[in-house]
Coordinates of C-alpha atoms in Angstrom, one line a residue:
Chain A
M1 CA -1.5 13.2 -6.2
G2 CA -2.3 9.7 -5.3
R3 CA -4.2 7.4 -7.5
I4 CA -7.6 5.6 -7.8
A5 CA -7.5 1.9 -8.0
F6 CA -9.9 -1.1 -7.9
L7 CA -8.3 -3.4 -5.3
N8 CA -9.1 -6.0 -2.7
A9 CA -8.1 -5.2 0.9
N10 CA -5.0 -7.4 0.6
A11 CA -3.6 -5.6 -2.3
A12 CA -4.6 -2.3 -0.6
V13 CA -2.6 -3.3 2.5
A14 CA 0.4 -4.0 0.2
E15 CA 0.2 -0.7 -1.6
A16 CA -0.3 1.2 1.7
A17 CA 2.8 -0.5 3.3
L18 CA 4.8 0.9 0.4
V19 CA 3.4 4.4 1.0
A20 CA 4.3 4.0 4.6
G21 CA 7.9 3.3 3.7
L22 CA 8.1 -0.5 3.8
G23 CA 11.8 -1.5 3.3
F24 CA 11.7 -5.2 3.9
Y25 CA 9.2 -8.0 3.5
A26 CA 9.6 -11.6 4.5
G27 CA 6.7 -14.0 4.4
Y28 CA 5.2 -17.4 3.7
P29 CA 2.0 -17.5 1.6
I30 CA -1.2 -18.6 3.3
T31 CA -4.8 -18.3 2.3
P32 CA -6.5 -15.8 2.6
S33 CA -3.6 -13.4 2.9
S34 CA -1.5 -14.4 -0.1
E35 CA -2.4 -11.4 -2.3
V36 CA -0.3 -9.2 0.0
P37 CA 3.0 -10.9 -0.8
E38 CA 1.8 -11.5 -4.4
R39 CA 1.6 -7.8 -5.0
L40 CA 4.7 -6.9 -3.0
S41 CA 6.7 -9.6 -4.9
K42 CA 6.0 -7.7 -8.1
I43 CA 6.6 -4.2 -6.9
M44 CA 9.4 -4.4 -4.3
P45 CA 12.1 -5.9 -6.6
E46 CA 11.3 -3.2 -9.2
K47 CA 12.0 -0.6 -6.5
G48 CA 15.2 -2.4 -5.4
L49 CA 13.7 -3.4 -2.1
P50 CA 14.2 -6.9 -0.6
F51 CA 11.3 -9.2 -0.8
M52 CA 12.0 -12.6 0.7
M53 CA 9.9 -15.7 0.2
M54 CA 10.9 -17.6 3.3
E55 CA 10.8 -21.3 4.1
D56 CA 8.1 -21.0 6.7
E57 CA 6.1 -18.7 8.9
I58 CA 8.6 -18.7 11.8
A59 CA 11.6 -17.8 9.6
S60 CA 9.5 -15.0 8.0
I61 CA 8.9 -13.1 11.2
N62 CA 12.4 -13.7 12.5
A63 CA 13.8 -12.2 9.3
C64 CA 11.5 -9.2 9.8
V65 CA 12.7 -8.8 13.4
G66 CA 16.3 -8.8 12.2
A67 CA 15.6 -6.3 9.4
T68 CA 13.7 -3.8 11.6
S69 CA 16.5 -4.0 14.2
S70 CA 18.9 -2.8 11.6
G71 CA 16.8 0.2 10.8
V72 CA 14.3 -0.5 8.0
K73 CA 10.6 -0.7 8.2
A74 CA 9.5 -4.4 8.0
M75 CA 6.3 -6.2 7.6
T76 CA 5.1 -9.8 7.4
C77 CA 1.7 -11.1 6.7
T78 CA -0.2 -14.3 7.6
S79 CA -3.4 -15.9 8.7
G80 CA -4.5 -17.8 11.8
P81 CA -2.3 -20.9 11.6
G82 CA 0.7 -18.8 10.6
F83 CA -0.1 -16.3 13.3
S84 CA 0.2 -19.1 15.9
L85 CA 3.6 -20.0 14.6
K86 CA 4.7 -16.4 14.7
Q87 CA 3.8 -15.8 18.4
E88 CA 7.3 -16.6 19.8
A89 CA 9.0 -14.1 17.6
L90 CA 6.2 -11.6 18.1
G91 CA 7.0 -11.8 21.8
M92 CA 10.7 -11.2 21.0
A93 CA 9.8 -8.1 19.0
C94 CA 7.8 -6.8 22.0
M95 CA 10.8 -7.5 24.2
L96 CA 13.4 -6.0 22.0
E97 CA 11.0 -3.1 21.4
V98 CA 11.5 -3.1 17.7
P99 CA 8.9 -1.6 15.2
L100 CA 7.2 -4.3 13.2
V101 CA 3.9 -4.7 11.4
V102 CA 2.2 -8.1 11.4
V103 CA -0.9 -8.5 9.2
N104 CA -3.2 -11.3 10.2
V105 CA -6.0 -11.9 7.7
M106 CA -8.3 -13.9 10.0
R107 CA -9.8 -17.1 8.7
G108 CA -11.9 -19.7 10.5
G109 CA -10.1 -21.6 13.2
P110 CA -9.0 -23.3 15.4
S111 CA -6.1 -25.1 13.7
T112 CA -6.2 -25.1 9.9
G113 CA -10.0 -24.5 10.3
L114 CA -11.6 -22.8 7.3
P115 CA -8.8 -21.6 4.9
T116 CA -11.0 -19.6 2.5
R117 CA -13.6 -18.3 5.0
P118 CA -13.6 -15.2 7.2
S119 CA -13.6 -15.1 11.0
Q120 CA -12.6 -12.7 13.8
Q121 CA -11.3 -15.5 16.0
D122 CA -7.8 -14.2 16.5
V123 CA -8.8 -11.1 18.5
M124 CA -7.7 -12.5 21.8
Q125 CA -4.6 -14.2 20.3
A126 CA -3.6 -10.8 19.0
R127 CA -3.7 -9.6 22.6
W128 CA -2.3 -12.6 24.5
G129 CA -1.0 -15.0 21.9
T130 CA 2.6 -14.6 23.0
H131 CA 3.6 -15.3 26.6
G132 CA 4.6 -12.9 29.3
D133 CA 3.5 -9.4 30.2
H134 CA 3.7 -7.5 27.0
P135 CA 1.9 -4.5 25.5
I136 CA 0.4 -4.8 22.0
I137 CA -1.3 -2.6 19.5
A138 CA -4.0 -4.2 17.2
L139 CA -5.9 -2.4 14.6
S140 CA -9.0 -3.5 12.7
P141 CA -10.2 -1.6 9.5
C142 CA -13.7 -2.3 8.1
N143 CA -13.1 -1.7 4.4
A144 CA -10.3 -1.6 1.8
Q145 CA -10.0 2.2 1.9
E146 CA -9.7 2.2 5.7
A147 CA -7.2 -0.7 5.4
I148 CA -5.0 1.7 3.5
F149 CA -5.0 4.3 6.2
E150 CA -4.8 1.8 9.0
T151 CA -1.8 0.1 7.5
I152 CA 0.0 3.5 7.3
R153 CA -1.1 4.2 10.9
A154 CA 0.2 0.7 11.9
F155 CA 3.7 1.6 10.6
N156 CA 3.6 5.0 12.2
L157 CA 2.6 3.7 15.6
A158 CA 5.2 0.9 15.3
E159 CA 7.9 3.4 14.6
K160 CA 6.8 5.9 17.1
F161 CA 6.5 3.5 20.1
R162 CA 9.1 0.9 19.1
Q163 CA 6.3 -1.6 19.2
P164 CA 5.0 -4.5 17.1
V165 CA 1.5 -3.6 15.7
V166 CA -0.9 -6.3 14.5
L167 CA -3.3 -5.4 11.7
L168 CA -6.4 -7.6 11.8
T169 CA -8.5 -8.0 8.6
D170 CA -10.5 -11.0 7.6
G171 CA -11.0 -13.5 4.8
S172 CA -14.0 -11.6 3.4
L173 CA -12.6 -8.1 3.6
S174 CA -9.3 -9.3 2.2
H175 CA -10.9 -10.4 -1.1
L176 CA -13.5 -7.7 -1.4
H177 CA -12.6 -5.5 -4.4
T178 CA -13.6 -1.9 -4.2
K179 CA -12.6 1.5 -5.5
V180 CA -9.9 2.9 -3.3
Y181 CA -7.6 6.0 -3.2
I182 CA -3.9 5.3 -2.7
P183 CA -2.3 8.5 -1.4
D184 CA 1.2 9.6 -2.1
P185 CA 3.5 9.6 0.9
E186 CA 3.5 13.5 0.8
E187 CA -0.3 13.5 1.4
V188 CA -0.2 11.5 4.7
E189 CA 1.7 11.7 7.9
I190 CA 4.7 9.3 7.8
V191 CA 6.5 8.7 11.1
D192 CA 10.1 7.4 11.1
R193 CA 11.8 6.1 14.3
T194 CA 13.5 8.7 16.4
Q195 CA 17.3 8.7 16.0
P196 CA 19.6 9.4 18.9
D197 CA 21.2 12.8 19.2
I198 CA 24.1 11.5 21.4
D199 CA 27.4 10.0 20.3
P200 CA 27.7 6.3 19.7
D201 CA 29.9 6.0 22.7
N202 CA 27.2 7.3 25.1
Y203 CA 24.3 5.6 23.3
Y204 CA 22.2 2.9 25.1
P205 CA 19.3 1.1 23.3
Y206 CA 17.2 1.1 26.5
D207 CA 18.3 4.5 27.9
Y208 CA 16.5 5.1 31.3
N209 CA 15.9 8.7 30.4
Y210 CA 13.2 7.9 27.8
E211 CA 9.8 6.4 27.8
V212 CA 10.6 5.3 24.3
P213 CA 14.4 5.3 23.9
P214 CA 15.6 6.1 20.4
L215 CA 16.5 3.0 18.4
A216 CA 19.6 3.8 16.4
K217 CA 20.0 2.6 12.8
W218 CA 23.1 0.4 12.4
W219 CA 24.3 2.7 9.7
A220 CA 24.0 6.4 10.3
D221 CA 23.4 8.9 7.6
D222 CA 26.2 11.2 8.9
G223 CA 28.7 8.4 9.0
K224 CA 28.5 7.6 12.7
S225 CA 28.2 3.9 13.4
Y226 CA 26.1 2.7 16.4
R227 CA 26.9 -0.7 17.7
Y228 CA 24.7 -2.1 20.4
H229 CA 23.2 -5.2 21.8
L230 CA 19.5 -6.3 21.8
S231 CA 18.5 -9.3 24.0
S232 CA 15.2 -11.2 24.4
L233 CA 16.3 -11.8 28.0
I234 CA 15.3 -9.2 30.5
H235 CA 17.9 -6.5 29.9
D236 CA 19.2 -3.2 31.4
K237 CA 19.8 0.0 29.5
T238 CA 22.8 -1.6 27.7
G239 CA 20.7 -4.3 26.2
F240 CA 22.6 -7.0 28.0
P241 CA 20.8 -9.5 30.3
T242 CA 20.1 -8.7 33.9
V243 CA 18.2 -10.4 36.7
N244 CA 18.2 -7.3 38.9
P245 CA 14.6 -7.1 40.2
K246 CA 14.5 -3.3 40.2
Y247 CA 15.4 -3.1 36.5
T248 CA 13.2 -6.1 35.6
Q249 CA 10.1 -4.5 37.1
W250 CA 11.0 -1.1 35.6
L251 CA 11.4 -2.5 32.1
L252 CA 8.1 -4.3 32.0
E253 CA 6.3 -1.3 33.5
R254 CA 7.9 1.1 31.1
M255 CA 6.9 -1.1 28.2
Y256 CA 3.3 -0.9 29.4
K257 CA 3.4 2.8 30.2
K258 CA 4.7 3.8 26.8
I259 CA 1.3 2.5 25.5
S260 CA -1.0 3.5 28.4
D261 CA 0.4 7.0 28.6
N262 CA -0.3 7.7 24.9
L263 CA -3.8 6.4 24.4
D264 CA -4.9 9.7 22.8
E265 CA -2.5 9.0 20.0
I266 CA -3.1 5.2 19.8
L267 CA -6.8 4.9 20.2
K268 CA -9.1 5.4 17.2
Y269 CA -12.8 4.8 17.1
E270 CA -16.0 5.8 15.4
Y271 CA -19.4 6.7 16.9
Y272 CA -22.2 6.0 14.4
K273 CA -25.6 7.5 15.2
M274 CA -24.8 7.3 18.9
D275 CA -26.1 10.7 20.0
D276 CA -29.5 9.6 21.3
A277 CA -28.9 5.8 21.2
E278 CA -30.4 3.6 23.9
T279 CA -28.8 0.5 22.3
C280 CA -25.1 0.4 21.4
I281 CA -23.7 -2.1 18.9
V282 CA -20.0 -2.7 19.4
A283 CA -18.6 -4.0 16.2
Y284 CA -15.3 -3.9 14.3
G285 CA -14.0 -5.0 10.9
S286 CA -16.3 -6.5 8.3
T287 CA -19.0 -7.0 10.9
A288 CA -19.3 -3.3 11.5
E289 CA -20.5 -2.8 7.9
A290 CA -23.3 -5.3 8.5
A291 CA -24.1 -3.4 11.8
R292 CA -24.3 -0.1 9.9
V293 CA -26.9 -1.5 7.5
A294 CA -28.9 -3.0 10.4
I295 CA -28.8 0.3 12.4
D296 CA -30.0 2.3 9.4
Q297 CA -32.9 -0.1 9.0
A298 CA -33.8 0.0 12.7
R299 CA -33.5 3.8 12.8
E300 CA -36.0 4.1 9.9
E301 CA -38.5 2.5 12.3
G302 CA -37.6 4.9 15.1
V303 CA -35.4 2.5 17.1
K304 CA -32.7 4.5 19.0
V305 CA -29.7 2.4 18.1
G306 CA -26.1 3.3 17.2
M307 CA -22.7 1.8 16.9
F308 CA -19.3 2.2 18.7
R309 CA -16.6 0.9 16.4
P310 CA -13.1 0.6 17.7
L311 CA -10.5 0.8 15.0
T312 CA -7.9 0.2 17.7
L313 CA -8.9 -3.0 19.4
W314 CA -5.9 -3.2 21.6
P315 CA -5.3 -1.3 23.8
S316 CA -9.0 -1.3 24.3
P317 CA -10.9 2.0 24.5
E318 CA -11.9 1.5 28.1
E319 CA -12.9 5.1 28.9
Q320 CA -15.1 5.4 25.8
I321 CA -16.9 2.1 26.5
K322 CA -17.4 3.1 30.2
D323 CA -18.9 6.3 29.1
I324 CA -21.3 4.6 26.7
A325 CA -22.3 2.1 29.4
S326 CA -23.4 5.1 31.5
K327 CA -25.7 6.4 28.7
V328 CA -27.3 3.4 27.0
K329 CA -29.7 0.7 28.2
N330 CA -27.9 -2.2 26.6
V331 CA -24.9 -3.1 24.6
I332 CA -24.6 -5.7 21.8
V333 CA -21.2 -7.0 20.7
A334 CA -21.3 -8.4 17.2
E335 CA -18.3 -10.4 16.0
M336 CA -17.4 -13.5 13.9
N337 CA -16.3 -15.6 16.9
L338 CA -18.0 -17.2 20.0
G339 CA -17.5 -14.1 22.1
Q340 CA -14.0 -12.7 22.4
Y341 CA -14.2 -8.9 22.4
L342 CA -17.4 -9.5 24.2
L343 CA -15.3 -10.5 27.2
E344 CA -13.4 -7.2 27.1
V345 CA -16.6 -5.2 26.7
E346 CA -18.2 -7.1 29.6
R347 CA -15.1 -6.4 31.8
V348 CA -15.2 -2.7 31.1
V349 CA -19.0 -2.3 31.4
G350 CA -18.7 -4.1 34.7
G351 CA -22.4 -5.2 34.9
K352 CA -23.7 -1.6 34.6
V353 CA -26.0 -2.5 31.7
P354 CA -26.7 -5.9 30.1
V355 CA -24.2 -6.9 27.4
Y356 CA -25.4 -9.3 24.6
G357 CA -23.5 -11.0 21.8
V358 CA -24.1 -11.7 18.2
N359 CA -21.6 -14.5 17.9
Q360 CA -21.1 -16.5 14.7
A361 CA -18.1 -18.6 13.9
A362 CA -19.6 -20.3 10.9
G363 CA -17.2 -19.0 8.3
V364 CA -19.8 -16.7 6.8
L365 CA -20.3 -13.0 7.4
I366 CA -22.8 -11.9 10.0
R367 CA -25.7 -10.5 8.0
P368 CA -27.4 -7.2 8.7
S369 CA -30.7 -9.1 9.3
Q370 CA -29.1 -11.0 12.2
I371 CA -28.0 -7.8 13.9
Y372 CA -31.4 -6.2 13.1
D373 CA -33.2 -9.1 14.8
K374 CA -30.9 -8.8 17.8
I375 CA -31.6 -5.1 18.1
K376 CA -35.3 -5.9 18.2
N377 CA -34.9 -8.8 20.6
P378 CA -31.5 -8.7 22.5
S379 CA -32.0 -11.7 24.7
K380 CA -32.8 -14.0 21.7
R381 CA -30.0 -16.0 20.1
A382 CA -29.0 -14.6 16.6
E383 CA -29.3 -17.6 14.3
I384 CA -27.2 -18.1 11.1
G385 CA -28.9 -15.9 8.5
L386 CA -29.2 -18.7 5.9
T387 CA -32.2 -20.7 4.8
D388 CA -32.0 -24.5 4.4
E389 CA -32.0 -24.0 0.7
E390 CA -29.0 -21.7 1.0
L391 CA -27.2 -24.0 3.3
K392 CA -27.4 -26.8 0.7
R393 CA -24.8 -25.1 -1.5
F394 CA -22.1 -25.6 1.1
G395 CA -22.6 -29.4 0.9
G396 CA -21.7 -31.9 3.7
G397 CA -23.5 -32.4 6.9
E398 CA -25.9 -35.1 5.6
Chain B
M1 CA -32.4 4.3 -4.0
G2 CA -31.0 5.3 -7.4
F3 CA -29.1 2.8 -9.6
H4 CA -28.3 -0.5 -8.0
Y5 CA -27.6 -3.7 -9.9
E6 CA -26.3 -7.0 -8.7
L7 CA -24.6 -9.6 -10.9
R8 CA -23.3 -13.1 -10.1
F9 CA -20.9 -14.9 -12.4
A10 CA -20.5 -18.5 -11.3
G11 CA -18.5 -21.4 -12.8
V12 CA -15.8 -23.7 -11.7
G13 CA -12.2 -22.6 -11.0
G14 CA -10.3 -21.9 -14.2
Q15 CA -13.3 -20.8 -16.4
G16 CA -12.6 -17.1 -15.9
S17 CA -15.7 -16.1 -13.9
L18 CA -13.7 -14.0 -11.5
T19 CA -11.9 -12.2 -14.3
A20 CA -15.2 -11.5 -16.0
G21 CA -16.5 -10.0 -12.8
T22 CA -13.4 -7.8 -12.4
I23 CA -13.8 -6.5 -15.9
L24 CA -17.4 -5.3 -15.3
A25 CA -16.5 -3.8 -12.0
H26 CA -13.5 -2.0 -13.6
A27 CA -15.7 -0.7 -16.3
A28 CA -18.1 0.7 -13.7
V29 CA -15.4 2.3 -11.6
F30 CA -12.9 3.7 -14.2
H31 CA -15.1 4.3 -17.2
T32 CA -18.6 5.1 -15.7
N33 CA -17.9 6.8 -12.4
Y34 CA -20.1 4.3 -10.5
Y35 CA -19.3 2.6 -7.2
A36 CA -18.6 -1.1 -7.6
T37 CA -17.6 -4.1 -5.6
Q38 CA -16.5 -7.6 -6.6
V39 CA -16.5 -10.3 -4.0
P40 CA -15.0 -13.7 -5.1
T41 CA -15.9 -16.9 -3.4
Y42 CA -13.9 -20.1 -4.2
T43 CA -12.8 -23.3 -2.6
S44 CA -9.3 -24.5 -1.9
Q45 CA -9.2 -26.3 -5.3
V46 CA -7.4 -24.2 -7.9
R47 CA -9.3 -25.8 -10.8
G48 CA -12.6 -27.6 -10.7
G49 CA -14.2 -26.2 -7.5
A50 CA -17.3 -24.1 -7.7
A51 CA -16.3 -20.4 -7.9
K52 CA -18.3 -17.3 -8.2
A53 CA -17.9 -13.5 -8.2
D54 CA -20.6 -11.2 -6.9
I55 CA -20.6 -7.8 -8.6
I56 CA -22.6 -4.9 -7.2
I57 CA -22.8 -1.7 -9.3
S58 CA -24.4 1.4 -7.7
D59 CA -24.5 5.1 -7.8
T60 CA -24.0 5.3 -4.1
P61 CA -21.3 3.8 -1.9
I62 CA -21.8 0.1 -1.2
V63 CA -21.7 -0.7 2.5
F64 CA -22.4 -4.4 2.7
A65 CA -21.1 -6.1 -0.4
E66 CA -22.6 -9.6 -0.3
S67 CA -25.2 -10.0 -3.1
T68 CA -28.6 -11.0 -1.8
N69 CA -30.8 -9.8 -4.6
V70 CA -29.2 -10.9 -7.9
D71 CA -30.4 -9.2 -11.1
F72 CA -28.2 -11.2 -13.5
F73 CA -26.8 -14.7 -13.1
L74 CA -24.3 -16.4 -15.3
A75 CA -23.7 -20.1 -14.7
T76 CA -21.1 -22.0 -16.8
H77 CA -21.2 -25.2 -14.8
Q78 CA -24.0 -27.4 -13.3
K79 CA -22.3 -27.4 -9.9
A80 CA -22.1 -23.6 -9.9
Y81 CA -25.7 -23.3 -11.1
N82 CA -27.0 -25.5 -8.3
A83 CA -24.8 -23.9 -5.6
Y84 CA -25.4 -20.3 -6.3
K85 CA -28.9 -19.8 -7.7
G86 CA -30.1 -19.2 -4.1
D87 CA -30.0 -15.4 -4.1
L88 CA -31.7 -14.6 -7.4
K89 CA -34.5 -12.0 -7.7
S90 CA -37.7 -13.3 -9.1
S91 CA -37.6 -12.9 -12.9
A92 CA -33.8 -12.4 -12.9
D93 CA -31.9 -12.8 -16.2
V94 CA -30.1 -16.1 -16.2
L95 CA -27.5 -17.0 -18.8
V96 CA -26.3 -20.6 -18.8
D97 CA -24.0 -22.7 -21.0
S98 CA -26.5 -24.9 -22.8
G99 CA -23.9 -27.7 -23.2
L100 CA -23.0 -27.7 -19.5
V101 CA -26.0 -26.7 -17.5
T102 CA -29.4 -28.3 -17.5
V103 CA -32.0 -25.8 -16.1
P104 CA -34.7 -27.6 -14.1
A105 CA -38.2 -27.0 -15.5
E106 CA -39.4 -25.2 -12.3
D107 CA -36.7 -22.6 -12.6
K108 CA -37.8 -21.7 -16.1
N109 CA -41.0 -20.3 -14.6
L110 CA -39.1 -18.4 -11.9
Y111 CA -36.4 -16.7 -14.0
K112 CA -35.8 -15.5 -17.6
I113 CA -33.5 -18.2 -18.8
Y114 CA -31.1 -17.7 -21.8
E115 CA -29.3 -20.8 -23.0
Y116 CA -26.3 -20.5 -25.2
P117 CA -23.4 -22.9 -26.1
L118 CA -20.7 -20.5 -24.7
V119 CA -17.8 -23.0 -24.5
K120 CA -18.5 -24.6 -27.9
V121 CA -18.7 -21.2 -29.7
A122 CA -15.6 -19.9 -27.9
K123 CA -13.7 -23.0 -28.8
Y124 CA -14.8 -23.6 -32.4
E125 CA -16.0 -20.3 -33.8
I126 CA -13.8 -17.8 -32.0
G127 CA -10.9 -20.2 -31.8
N128 CA -9.9 -20.5 -28.1
V129 CA -11.9 -21.7 -25.1
V130 CA -10.4 -19.0 -22.9
T131 CA -12.5 -16.4 -24.6
M132 CA -15.6 -17.9 -23.1
N133 CA -15.8 -15.5 -20.2
I134 CA -15.5 -12.5 -22.5
L135 CA -18.2 -13.9 -24.8
A136 CA -20.4 -14.1 -21.7
V137 CA -19.6 -10.5 -20.6
G138 CA -20.6 -9.4 -24.1
I139 CA -23.9 -11.2 -23.9
C140 CA -24.5 -9.8 -20.4
V141 CA -23.9 -6.3 -21.6
G142 CA -25.9 -6.7 -24.8
L143 CA -28.8 -8.2 -22.9
T144 CA -28.9 -5.9 -19.8
H145 CA -27.1 -2.7 -20.9
V146 CA -26.1 -2.5 -17.2
L147 CA -23.1 -0.4 -18.4
D148 CA -22.3 1.6 -21.5
V149 CA -21.1 -0.8 -24.2
N150 CA -18.0 1.3 -25.0
A151 CA -17.0 1.5 -21.3
V152 CA -16.9 -2.3 -21.1
R153 CA -15.2 -2.7 -24.5
E154 CA -12.4 -0.3 -23.3
T155 CA -12.0 -2.3 -20.1
V156 CA -11.8 -5.6 -22.0
K157 CA -9.0 -4.1 -24.1
E158 CA -7.2 -3.1 -20.9
E159 CA -7.7 -6.2 -18.9
V160 CA -7.1 -9.2 -21.2
P161 CA -3.6 -10.5 -22.0
Q162 CA -2.3 -8.7 -25.1
R163 CA -1.6 -11.8 -27.1
F164 CA -5.3 -12.8 -26.9
L165 CA -6.6 -9.3 -27.5
D166 CA -8.0 -9.8 -31.1
M167 CA -9.6 -13.0 -30.1
N168 CA -11.2 -11.5 -27.0
M169 CA -12.5 -8.4 -28.9
K170 CA -14.1 -10.7 -31.4
A171 CA -15.7 -12.7 -28.5
F172 CA -17.0 -9.5 -26.9
D173 CA -18.5 -8.1 -30.1
M174 CA -20.0 -11.5 -30.9
G175 CA -21.5 -11.7 -27.4
L176 CA -23.0 -8.2 -27.7
E177 CA -24.8 -9.2 -30.9
I178 CA -26.2 -12.3 -29.3
G179 CA -27.2 -10.4 -26.2
E180 CA -29.0 -7.7 -28.3
K181 CA -30.8 -10.5 -30.1
F182 CA -31.9 -12.2 -26.8
K183 CA -33.2 -8.8 -25.7
K184 CA -35.3 -8.3 -28.8
E185 CA -36.7 -11.8 -28.6
G186 CA -37.4 -11.2 -24.9

């Protein structure tokens, strides 16, 4: 049996990582993510697991890439400014095809921005922050309980597809304490990376016969020792560099295909009151909870509105959004940024129905009332849901 | 809607507002079988910046956890009082430290104001200023009975550092008495 706890989403992510089999953590503290390493720094040493407080963000993710390459499950955690610093190594992890979980507790940006305030401004950075054609998986839970299950899922997807997975939460969710259930590992599906069934002599880390080639642990449980090369340069099956155009194209296409061929397994989404909906709110993370309240309120008045909530933001659920666009009269994308996922939804909807945005990058949660107003009047701008009196408490601006 | 109660504990960093909020939420979740959320707000300053915890206690799951209709407000600093009184219900119960917060006359008509020298009593009568937040929790529970007294007492026992246990229990019980007295006097 698992246990009930009263935790914020950061602590929940830490607990869930341990359930998923976390074997190595390296990080550098940054608000509003620091409760993740804080909790792990207490628990991991007690379990004999390495927890490393690194000298900076870049070293943290590089240590994690090294650790996961050797065969353990690794995670690092950060917020916007640190996520920027980690991009180079995140690209390396994509290229090496190593499992890795990177948690980004989104705070207001750009730059150091709003350290203690929530945002959803790193959605596009999660997709395209590191250079070059690369696949990515990004997940976005909406509450602490879901953060537990999505963290476990992040590890599972990372292991299964030899793929870095970004878990996006935000500065509000991360500090919201709620009652959660932490499952035992036996109660949930835990995926470990596939191990090769061939001899070390015939093993290739990028074997052409697989969509996801097995990544051998450096030590083998049965005494066999696999020694191989991983390179961040374009490589052939041996892991050594090549400039051969055929293998270059093949490698990049395979890295994309291992994601696009397995969307059934990777995509996760929720339809909320969508059966007869004429307006569809697309929202994710904390904002989805505000949308839910707004939808309930509008429904009481007979307005046919529902929500499509992607838990997997990247790859985006294209087919599902296309299908919605063929059934509703308009789509409203609500997010704590100036319109990032809106671009993706617009691209997929392709002009079939109008797409509107509730876009707020003010460092405060989008309130249910703002989404409710937008449902009533989609073409009107959704203003910050705060009175002059309420705004005074923040100070400044005079 | 069944039972739904919103509290806001506001002070400056270091006074223990967030811990006090966590204690009430723990009591609701582990000893009463309610749903509860606690959302802290603070600035980058570790000590001295305005800080608050919003606590919602409900018999149904809480979807959107920002307090917008506060039933009980505790303010232990003028800065915090001014900054966070915005979301109070009309006729909300408001407990302030009489030595640190001056309540404007117009607010006295809007809310039920209870003034008590929390810091002074914690420091000189109980013996350590750190017990101030538990004293306030005691007053809150005695006044509002938002949760069962024993549920909160058990939680205080579990949550405070063991070396300050006796002192904090004294603070809690003293607070209860004061809260009950406030309640009787209306």
